[in-house]
Short mmCIF file of C-alpha atoms in Angstrom, two decimals:
data_model
loop_
_atom_site.label_atom_id
_atom_site.label_comp_id
_atom_site.label_asym_id
_atom_site.label_seq_id
_atom_site.Cartn_x
_atom_site.Cartn_y
_atom_site.Cartn_z
CA MET A 22 1.35 -11.32 27.02
CA ILE A 23 3.24 -14.41 28.14
CA GLU A 24 1.62 -16.74 25.57
CA LEU A 25 2.64 -14.58 22.60
CA LYS A 26 6.25 -14.35 23.77
CA ALA A 27 6.35 -18.13 24.22
CA LEU A 28 4.97 -18.75 20.73
CA LEU A 29 7.42 -16.47 18.96
CA GLN A 30 10.64 -18.07 17.76
CA LYS A 31 14.11 -16.67 18.30
CA ASP A 32 14.63 -14.03 15.59
CA ASP A 33 11.08 -14.80 14.44
CA PRO A 34 10.49 -13.92 10.75
CA PHE A 35 7.13 -12.41 11.76
CA LEU A 36 9.01 -9.67 13.64
CA ARG A 37 11.16 -8.49 10.75
CA PRO A 38 10.55 -7.48 7.13
CA SER A 39 10.41 -10.05 4.34
CA ARG A 40 11.78 -9.40 0.86
CA LEU A 41 9.56 -9.43 -2.19
CA GLY A 42 11.66 -8.47 -5.17
CA SER A 43 13.70 -5.47 -4.09
CA HIS A 44 11.09 -4.32 -1.56
CA ASN A 45 10.51 -4.88 2.16
CA PHE A 46 7.11 -6.24 3.13
CA PRO A 47 5.71 -7.37 6.49
CA GLY A 48 7.32 -10.62 7.61
CA ILE A 49 3.95 -12.28 8.13
CA TRP A 50 3.33 -12.06 4.37
CA THR A 51 5.52 -15.16 4.02
CA ALA A 52 2.79 -17.11 5.83
CA MET A 53 -0.49 -15.35 5.11
CA MET A 54 -0.06 -14.75 1.36
CA PRO A 55 0.26 -17.37 -1.42
CA ARG A 56 3.77 -18.82 -1.44
CA GLU A 57 3.82 -18.44 -5.22
CA LEU A 58 3.80 -14.64 -4.78
CA PHE A 59 7.42 -14.79 -3.66
CA GLY A 60 8.38 -16.53 -6.89
CA LEU A 61 7.08 -13.71 -9.09
CA ARG A 62 9.35 -11.17 -10.71
CA ILE A 63 8.32 -7.99 -8.93
CA PRO A 64 8.74 -4.53 -10.52
CA GLU A 65 11.60 -2.57 -9.01
CA GLU A 66 9.61 0.72 -8.89
CA ARG A 67 12.81 2.75 -9.05
CA ARG A 68 11.16 6.17 -8.95
CA ALA A 69 9.12 5.51 -5.79
CA THR A 70 11.92 6.34 -3.35
CA CYS A 71 10.32 7.33 -0.05
CA MET A 72 13.39 8.83 1.58
CA ASN A 73 14.09 10.82 -1.61
CA CYS A 74 10.47 11.60 -2.31
CA PRO A 75 9.84 12.59 -5.96
CA LYS A 76 6.47 14.04 -4.95
CA ALA A 77 8.28 16.41 -2.57
CA ALA A 78 10.83 17.26 -5.25
CA TYR A 79 8.34 18.05 -8.02
CA GLU A 80 4.77 18.27 -6.66
CA GLY A 81 4.98 20.23 -3.43
CA TYR A 82 4.57 17.43 -0.89
CA ARG A 83 6.20 18.04 2.49
CA ARG A 84 9.43 16.06 2.70
CA ASP A 85 8.69 15.08 6.30
CA PHE A 86 5.12 13.94 5.51
CA ARG A 87 5.29 12.50 1.98
CA CYS A 88 2.30 10.16 1.43
CA CYS A 89 1.74 9.57 5.17
CA THR A 90 -1.13 12.08 5.38
CA TYR A 91 -3.51 9.15 5.61
CA HIS A 92 -4.98 6.99 8.39
CA PRO A 93 -4.46 3.33 7.45
CA ARG A 94 -6.47 0.42 8.81
CA VAL A 95 -3.97 -1.87 10.54
CA ALA A 96 -5.18 -5.31 11.64
CA ASN A 97 -5.16 -6.24 15.33
CA PHE A 98 -2.69 -9.11 14.91
CA LEU A 99 -0.23 -6.84 13.10
CA LEU A 100 -0.36 -4.37 15.99
CA GLY A 101 -0.01 -7.23 18.48
CA LEU A 102 3.16 -8.36 16.71
CA ALA A 103 4.43 -4.77 16.59
CA ALA A 104 3.94 -4.59 20.35
CA GLU A 105 6.75 -7.13 20.73
CA THR A 106 9.27 -4.70 19.22
CA PRO A 107 11.02 -1.81 21.05
CA ASN A 108 8.63 0.86 19.71
CA GLY A 109 5.53 -1.30 19.84
CA GLU A 110 4.18 -0.43 23.27
CA ALA A 111 4.45 3.29 22.52
CA VAL A 112 2.65 2.75 19.20
CA LEU A 113 -0.35 1.17 20.93
CA ASP A 114 -0.38 3.87 23.60
CA LYS A 115 -0.43 6.58 20.94
CA LEU A 116 -3.28 4.92 19.05
CA LEU A 117 -5.28 4.66 22.26
CA ASP A 118 -4.55 8.29 23.07
CA ARG A 119 -5.63 9.33 19.56
CA GLY A 120 -8.86 7.34 19.85
CA MET A 121 -7.96 5.22 16.82
CA LEU A 122 -7.92 1.72 18.27
CA ILE A 123 -10.91 -0.62 18.03
CA PRO A 124 -10.97 -4.43 18.40
CA GLU A 125 -10.19 -5.00 14.71
CA GLY A 126 -7.10 -2.80 15.06
CA MET A 127 -6.23 0.74 14.05
CA HIS A 128 -9.29 2.28 12.39
CA TYR A 129 -10.21 5.88 11.65
CA ALA A 130 -13.40 7.24 13.19
CA PRO A 131 -16.14 8.72 10.95
CA LEU A 132 -15.09 12.35 11.43
CA GLN A 133 -11.45 11.47 10.79
CA TRP A 134 -12.56 10.04 7.44
CA VAL A 135 -14.38 13.33 6.72
CA ASP A 136 -11.13 15.18 7.45
CA TYR A 137 -9.36 12.96 4.91
CA LEU A 138 -12.01 13.73 2.27
CA ASP A 139 -11.64 17.43 3.06
CA ASP A 140 -7.89 17.18 2.46
CA LEU A 141 -8.52 15.50 -0.89
CA GLN A 142 -10.87 18.27 -1.97
CA LYS A 143 -8.33 20.94 -1.01
CA ASP A 144 -5.55 19.02 -2.77
CA ALA A 145 -3.79 18.88 0.61
CA PHE A 146 -2.71 15.23 0.48
CA GLY A 147 1.00 15.10 1.21
CA ARG A 148 0.86 18.52 2.86
CA SER A 149 -1.74 18.47 5.66
CA GLU A 150 -1.22 17.53 9.30
CA LYS A 151 -4.93 16.91 9.80
CA VAL A 152 -4.81 13.18 9.03
CA LEU A 153 -1.08 12.62 9.44
CA CYS A 154 -0.48 8.97 10.30
CA PRO A 155 0.28 8.57 14.02
CA ASN A 156 2.76 5.81 13.16
CA LEU A 157 5.08 8.25 11.37
CA ASP A 158 8.17 9.21 13.35
CA GLN A 159 8.46 12.85 12.31
CA ALA A 160 12.00 13.12 13.69
CA THR A 161 13.38 10.39 11.41
CA GLY A 162 10.79 10.17 8.63
CA TYR A 163 10.42 6.43 9.21
CA CYS A 164 7.32 4.38 10.01
CA ASN A 165 7.27 2.99 13.55
CA ILE A 166 5.44 -0.14 12.37
CA HIS A 167 7.06 -0.53 8.93
CA ALA A 168 7.48 -4.29 9.33
CA PHE A 169 3.81 -4.56 10.37
CA ARG A 170 2.11 -2.01 8.11
CA ASN A 171 -1.04 -2.89 6.24
CA SER A 172 -1.40 -3.93 2.61
CA VAL A 173 -2.44 -0.48 1.39
CA CYS A 174 0.79 1.10 2.65
CA SER A 175 2.89 -1.92 1.65
CA THR A 176 1.77 -1.85 -2.00
CA PHE A 177 1.65 1.92 -2.49
CA PHE A 178 4.21 3.21 -4.99
CA CYS A 179 3.61 6.78 -6.12
CA TYR A 180 5.18 6.12 -9.52
CA LYS A 181 5.05 2.75 -11.26
CA ASP A 182 7.80 1.48 -13.57
CA HIS A 183 5.13 -0.25 -15.67
CA GLY A 184 2.53 2.53 -15.77
CA GLU A 185 -1.09 1.38 -15.88
CA ALA A 186 -0.08 -2.29 -15.95
CA GLY A 187 1.85 -1.70 -12.73
CA ASP A 188 -1.12 0.10 -11.20
CA SER A 189 -3.35 -2.87 -11.98
CA PHE A 190 -0.90 -5.39 -10.54
CA TRP A 191 -0.32 -3.57 -7.26
CA ASP A 192 -4.03 -2.79 -6.90
CA GLN A 193 -4.82 -6.49 -7.06
CA VAL A 194 -2.05 -7.36 -4.57
CA GLN A 195 -3.42 -4.69 -2.25
CA VAL A 196 -6.97 -6.05 -2.50
CA LEU A 197 -5.67 -9.55 -1.82
CA GLY A 198 -3.67 -8.48 1.23
CA SER A 199 -6.49 -6.38 2.65
CA GLN A 200 -8.95 -9.25 2.31
CA VAL A 201 -6.57 -11.62 4.08
CA GLU A 202 -5.92 -9.09 6.87
CA MET A 203 -9.63 -8.54 7.52
CA ALA A 204 -10.39 -12.26 7.50
CA LEU A 205 -7.53 -13.14 9.85
CA GLY A 206 -8.31 -10.19 12.12
CA GLN A 207 -11.89 -11.29 12.67
CA TRP A 208 -10.89 -14.94 12.98
CA ALA A 209 -8.27 -14.00 15.59
CA LEU A 210 -10.84 -12.06 17.62
CA ALA A 211 -13.06 -15.14 17.80
CA GLN A 212 -10.06 -17.26 18.83
CA ALA A 213 -9.32 -14.81 21.64
CA GLY A 214 -12.85 -15.21 23.01
CA PHE A 215 -14.12 -11.90 21.72
CA ASP A 216 -17.88 -11.77 21.00
CA LEU A 217 -18.14 -10.84 17.30
CA ASP A 218 -21.96 -10.95 17.32
CA ARG A 219 -22.13 -8.35 20.08
CA TYR A 220 -19.44 -6.28 18.33
CA PHE A 221 -21.29 -5.93 15.02
CA LYS A 222 -24.59 -5.28 16.82
CA ALA A 223 -22.76 -2.43 18.56
CA PHE A 224 -21.86 -0.96 15.16
CA ASP A 225 -25.50 -1.29 14.07
CA LYS A 226 -26.52 0.64 17.18
CA LEU A 227 -23.93 3.35 16.60
CA ALA A 228 -25.23 3.80 13.05
CA LYS A 229 -28.46 5.29 14.43
CA ASN A 230 -26.59 8.30 15.82
CA ILE A 231 -23.43 8.39 13.71
CA HIS A 232 -22.64 12.05 14.47
CA LYS A 233 -22.06 11.28 18.15
CA THR A 234 -19.73 8.32 17.63
CA SER A 235 -16.61 10.34 16.97
CA ALA A 236 -14.77 13.63 16.94
CA PRO A 237 -11.75 14.71 14.87
CA SER A 238 -9.75 13.32 17.81
CA GLY A 239 -11.14 9.80 17.28
CA TRP A 240 -13.80 7.46 18.61
CA GLN A 241 -15.86 8.90 21.48
CA ASP A 242 -15.89 7.18 24.87
CA GLU A 243 -19.48 5.94 24.48
CA ALA A 244 -18.63 4.33 21.14
CA ARG A 245 -15.48 2.74 22.56
CA GLU A 246 -17.43 1.26 25.47
CA LEU A 247 -19.93 -0.30 23.08
CA LEU A 248 -17.29 -1.70 20.74
CA TRP A 249 -14.84 -3.03 23.30
CA GLY A 250 -17.37 -4.38 25.80
CA SER A 251 -15.65 -6.33 28.58
CA TRP A 252 -12.27 -5.81 26.90
CA LEU A 253 -12.35 -2.05 27.58
CA GLY A 254 -9.22 -1.26 29.55
CA ARG A 255 -7.53 -4.39 28.20
CA GLU A 256 -7.15 -3.21 24.61
CA LYS A 257 -3.44 -3.97 24.31
CA GLU A 258 -4.02 -7.42 25.77
CA LEU A 259 -6.55 -8.16 23.00
CA MET A 260 -4.13 -7.03 20.29
CA ARG A 261 -1.51 -9.44 21.65
CA ALA A 262 -4.09 -12.23 22.01
CA CYS A 263 -4.98 -11.83 18.31
CA ALA A 264 -1.30 -11.94 17.39
CA ALA A 265 -0.88 -15.09 19.48
CA ALA A 266 -3.78 -16.78 17.64
CA VAL A 267 -2.17 -16.01 14.29
CA VAL A 268 1.33 -17.09 15.38
CA ARG A 269 -0.06 -20.33 16.77
CA GLU A 270 -1.48 -21.23 13.36
CA ARG A 271 1.32 -19.76 11.25
CA ASP A 272 1.36 -22.74 8.88
CA ASN A 273 -2.38 -22.50 8.12
CA LEU A 274 -3.03 -18.78 7.68
CA TRP A 275 -3.76 -18.82 3.94
CA GLU A 276 -6.27 -21.65 4.40
CA ILE A 277 -7.87 -19.90 7.37
CA ALA A 278 -8.26 -16.65 5.42
CA ASN A 279 -9.99 -18.58 2.63
CA SER A 280 -12.48 -20.17 5.01
CA GLN A 281 -13.30 -17.12 7.17
CA PRO A 282 -16.22 -15.00 5.93
CA ILE A 283 -15.70 -11.29 6.49
CA ARG A 284 -18.40 -9.59 8.50
CA GLU A 285 -19.40 -5.95 8.41
CA SER A 286 -22.09 -3.63 9.68
CA VAL A 287 -23.96 -2.52 6.59
CA PRO A 288 -26.06 0.05 8.54
CA PHE A 289 -22.90 1.66 9.94
CA ASP A 290 -21.16 1.78 6.56
CA LYS A 291 -24.24 3.42 5.00
CA ALA A 292 -24.49 5.89 7.87
CA MET A 293 -20.84 6.90 7.43
CA VAL A 294 -21.42 7.73 3.78
CA LYS A 295 -24.64 9.63 4.49
CA ALA A 296 -22.88 11.67 7.18
CA VAL A 297 -20.39 13.11 4.68
CA PRO A 298 -21.13 16.82 4.01
CA LYS A 299 -22.54 17.46 0.53
CA ARG A 300 -19.54 19.56 -0.45
CA LEU A 301 -17.32 16.47 -0.03
CA GLU A 302 -19.53 13.82 -1.62
CA ASP A 303 -17.58 13.85 -4.89
CA GLN A 304 -14.44 12.81 -2.97
CA ILE A 305 -15.93 9.51 -1.81
CA ASP A 306 -14.39 6.45 -3.44
CA PRO A 307 -17.05 4.79 -5.62
CA GLU A 308 -16.30 1.49 -3.84
CA ASP A 309 -17.48 3.07 -0.57
CA LEU A 310 -20.82 3.78 -2.24
CA GLU A 311 -21.45 0.15 -3.12
CA GLU A 312 -24.04 -1.74 -1.14
CA GLY A 313 -22.33 -4.07 1.32
CA GLY A 314 -23.45 -7.30 2.86
CA GLY A 315 -22.82 -9.50 -0.15
CA GLU A 316 -20.88 -12.72 -0.25
CA THR A 317 -17.21 -12.46 0.65
CA VAL A 318 -14.78 -12.96 -2.24
CA ARG A 319 -12.29 -15.63 -1.26
CA PRO A 320 -8.62 -14.62 -1.35
CA SER A 321 -7.92 -17.55 -3.66
CA VAL A 322 -10.21 -15.95 -6.26
CA ILE A 323 -8.47 -12.59 -5.90
CA TRP A 324 -5.12 -14.38 -6.31
CA GLN A 325 -6.16 -15.39 -9.81
CA ASP A 326 -6.78 -11.70 -10.56
CA VAL A 327 -3.27 -10.94 -9.29
CA LEU A 328 -1.81 -13.50 -11.68
CA LYS A 329 -3.78 -12.09 -14.63
CA ALA A 330 -2.48 -8.60 -13.87
CA TYR A 331 1.03 -9.96 -13.42
CA GLY A 332 0.94 -11.56 -16.86
CA LYS A 333 0.57 -8.11 -18.43
CA LEU A 334 3.69 -6.70 -16.77
CA TRP A 335 6.42 -8.45 -18.72
CA ASP A 336 4.92 -9.60 -22.04
CA LEU A 337 6.36 -7.97 -25.17
CA PRO A 338 3.72 -7.21 -27.80
CA GLU A 339 4.19 -7.82 -31.51
CA GLY A 340 4.99 -4.91 -33.78
CA SER A 341 7.57 -2.19 -34.44
CA PHE A 342 8.40 0.46 -31.86
CA MET A 343 10.58 3.55 -31.61
CA LEU A 344 11.50 6.23 -29.09
CA ASN A 345 8.54 8.46 -28.20
CA GLY A 346 8.82 12.02 -29.55
CA LYS A 347 7.99 13.28 -26.05
CA VAL A 348 11.18 11.70 -24.69
CA ARG A 349 14.55 13.40 -24.31
CA ILE A 350 17.58 11.72 -22.73
CA HIS A 351 20.20 14.00 -21.18
CA PRO A 352 23.22 13.57 -18.90
CA ASN A 353 22.30 13.66 -15.21
CA PRO A 354 23.03 17.29 -14.20
CA GLN A 355 23.03 16.43 -10.48
CA ALA A 356 21.78 19.96 -9.95
CA THR A 357 19.18 19.04 -7.30
CA PRO A 358 19.26 16.77 -4.25
CA HIS A 359 16.85 14.47 -6.08
CA ASP A 360 19.21 14.15 -9.08
CA GLN A 361 22.19 13.71 -6.77
CA TYR A 362 20.45 10.76 -5.14
CA TYR A 363 20.96 8.98 -8.48
CA GLN A 364 24.61 9.90 -8.88
CA ASP A 365 25.33 6.34 -10.04
CA LYS A 366 22.95 6.88 -12.98
CA PRO A 367 24.67 9.11 -15.58
CA PHE A 368 21.56 9.77 -17.70
CA ILE A 369 17.99 10.92 -17.11
CA ILE A 370 14.90 10.32 -19.23
CA PHE A 371 12.81 13.50 -19.47
CA TYR A 372 9.22 12.68 -20.46
CA HIS A 373 7.58 15.88 -21.70
CA THR A 374 3.87 16.65 -21.71
CA ARG A 375 4.00 17.28 -25.48
CA LYS A 376 6.61 16.79 -28.19
CA ALA A 377 7.67 20.44 -28.40
CA SER A 378 6.96 21.32 -24.77
CA LYS A 379 9.53 22.25 -22.15
CA SER A 380 7.18 21.05 -19.42
CA VAL A 381 8.30 17.72 -17.96
CA GLU A 382 5.71 15.16 -16.86
CA TRP A 383 8.21 12.83 -15.19
CA LYS A 384 11.91 11.94 -15.00
CA LEU A 385 13.76 8.65 -14.63
CA ALA A 386 17.47 8.15 -13.99
CA ILE A 387 19.04 5.34 -16.04
CA SER A 388 22.42 3.69 -16.48
CA ALA A 389 24.70 4.01 -19.50
CA GLU A 390 23.83 0.42 -20.42
CA GLN A 391 20.10 1.18 -20.36
CA LYS A 392 20.63 4.28 -22.50
CA ALA A 393 22.48 2.12 -25.02
CA VAL A 394 19.35 -0.02 -25.40
CA LEU A 395 17.13 3.03 -25.94
CA ASP A 396 19.60 4.33 -28.52
CA LEU A 397 18.63 1.34 -30.65
CA PHE A 398 15.20 2.95 -31.11
CA THR A 399 16.33 6.55 -31.74
CA ASP A 400 16.57 6.69 -35.52
CA GLU A 401 14.38 3.79 -36.58
CA SER A 402 11.61 1.55 -35.37
CA ARG A 403 12.54 -1.93 -34.23
CA GLU A 404 10.66 -5.20 -34.05
CA LEU A 405 10.50 -6.69 -30.57
CA ASP A 406 11.80 -10.04 -31.76
CA ALA A 407 14.63 -12.47 -31.12
CA THR A 408 17.02 -10.39 -33.25
CA LEU A 409 16.51 -7.42 -30.94
CA LEU A 410 16.84 -9.51 -27.78
CA MET A 411 20.18 -10.85 -29.03
CA GLU A 412 21.61 -7.37 -29.62
CA PRO A 413 24.78 -6.93 -27.47
CA ALA A 414 23.30 -3.83 -25.80
CA VAL A 415 20.16 -5.72 -24.75
CA LYS A 416 22.10 -8.78 -23.59
CA ALA A 417 24.41 -6.54 -21.51
CA LEU A 418 21.53 -5.82 -19.12
CA GLU A 419 20.67 -8.25 -16.36
CA SER A 420 17.20 -8.43 -17.88
CA GLY A 421 17.01 -6.71 -21.24
CA LYS A 422 13.55 -8.07 -21.93
CA GLY A 423 12.31 -6.72 -18.60
CA PHE A 424 13.73 -3.27 -19.30
CA LEU A 425 12.05 -3.22 -22.71
CA ALA A 426 8.72 -4.21 -21.12
CA GLU A 427 9.09 -1.38 -18.62
CA MET A 428 9.83 1.19 -21.34
CA LEU A 429 6.77 0.04 -23.29
CA ARG A 430 4.50 0.33 -20.26
CA ARG A 431 5.88 3.81 -19.51
CA LYS A 432 5.30 4.81 -23.19
CA VAL A 433 8.97 5.63 -23.65
CA LEU A 434 8.76 3.27 -26.63
CA VAL A 435 5.69 3.62 -28.84
CA ALA A 436 4.39 2.02 -32.03
#
């Protein structure tokens, strides 16, 4: 699309990853998310190493699949931006071929969702090809749209440095990003001249015969004709038109997302849930069972929830703490490829399921300097006060206070 190419800047930041802490996120996050997000101190999430997958090392995931046995919803404007990269055209072609492209972007069809629930019931996540993401390059293990992936994929870390507090923080960031993506995606469709009223009426119509809307291979032709309308056959053009609308208003995206109500087809959502076989009903996320059609929560409100969750990441509580009896710290044996990946970390924390158990719940490689801090808690409990923070071992770390907060959240240190 000529307009999109003309709108994009040379070496446009929307076409490359942005950095948030030590992580890569979609470049467009710098414009569509609150600017204050990039000033937060983001957890490093050292154990969530995709190309050295701990789930593959210890829990039987396939090393070439990892957590990509999932069909993400990817907004139209993100796919339109991806189309301007070397792999982008092939990505859109594959999504069309798989029957997974609708005007709002990449979206699983009802029976593909049932396949995902079936994988969950069989504990096949991380192992099954049935709902393997089409954006995964199986030859390299990399995502073909990594710089344009959605908020669910962007914020997913299989292990969190800060435990439940980390879960809460990333969950809120994910909800925020998803809300912004949906709002901008629907706004962009309207800007491109797409008839949203007709589109959601089409979903309402499809709800009456949900079983004929899709197959495991994706949306059926009749459903695609209803959803795309006059844009059928010009799907890639619409993705680029949505990207152009977003690029054109790059300085106003946060404000647009906060003023755009998110629409949905309540009849279709209900029909999808009712179509799930009884044997899989217990795999449905409780949120998918909630009645839709209510008032949209503004991203600015969700942002306040993000900040509340963030506040719990780094605070040090009052009281005395010592090394958990479930914890053992040993030299890194470098006996497995996973341990060898951390060859610059001479020690490993082994967190056992019980104090006297040999069964290990999780492992974390640490530096000699970090071990020196934990040694302060080995023989006696310590107050988390100024005296502790001024200990030479704590001050030797780039952020001793942050490391202590992480060890508390991971229950390495306990009261």
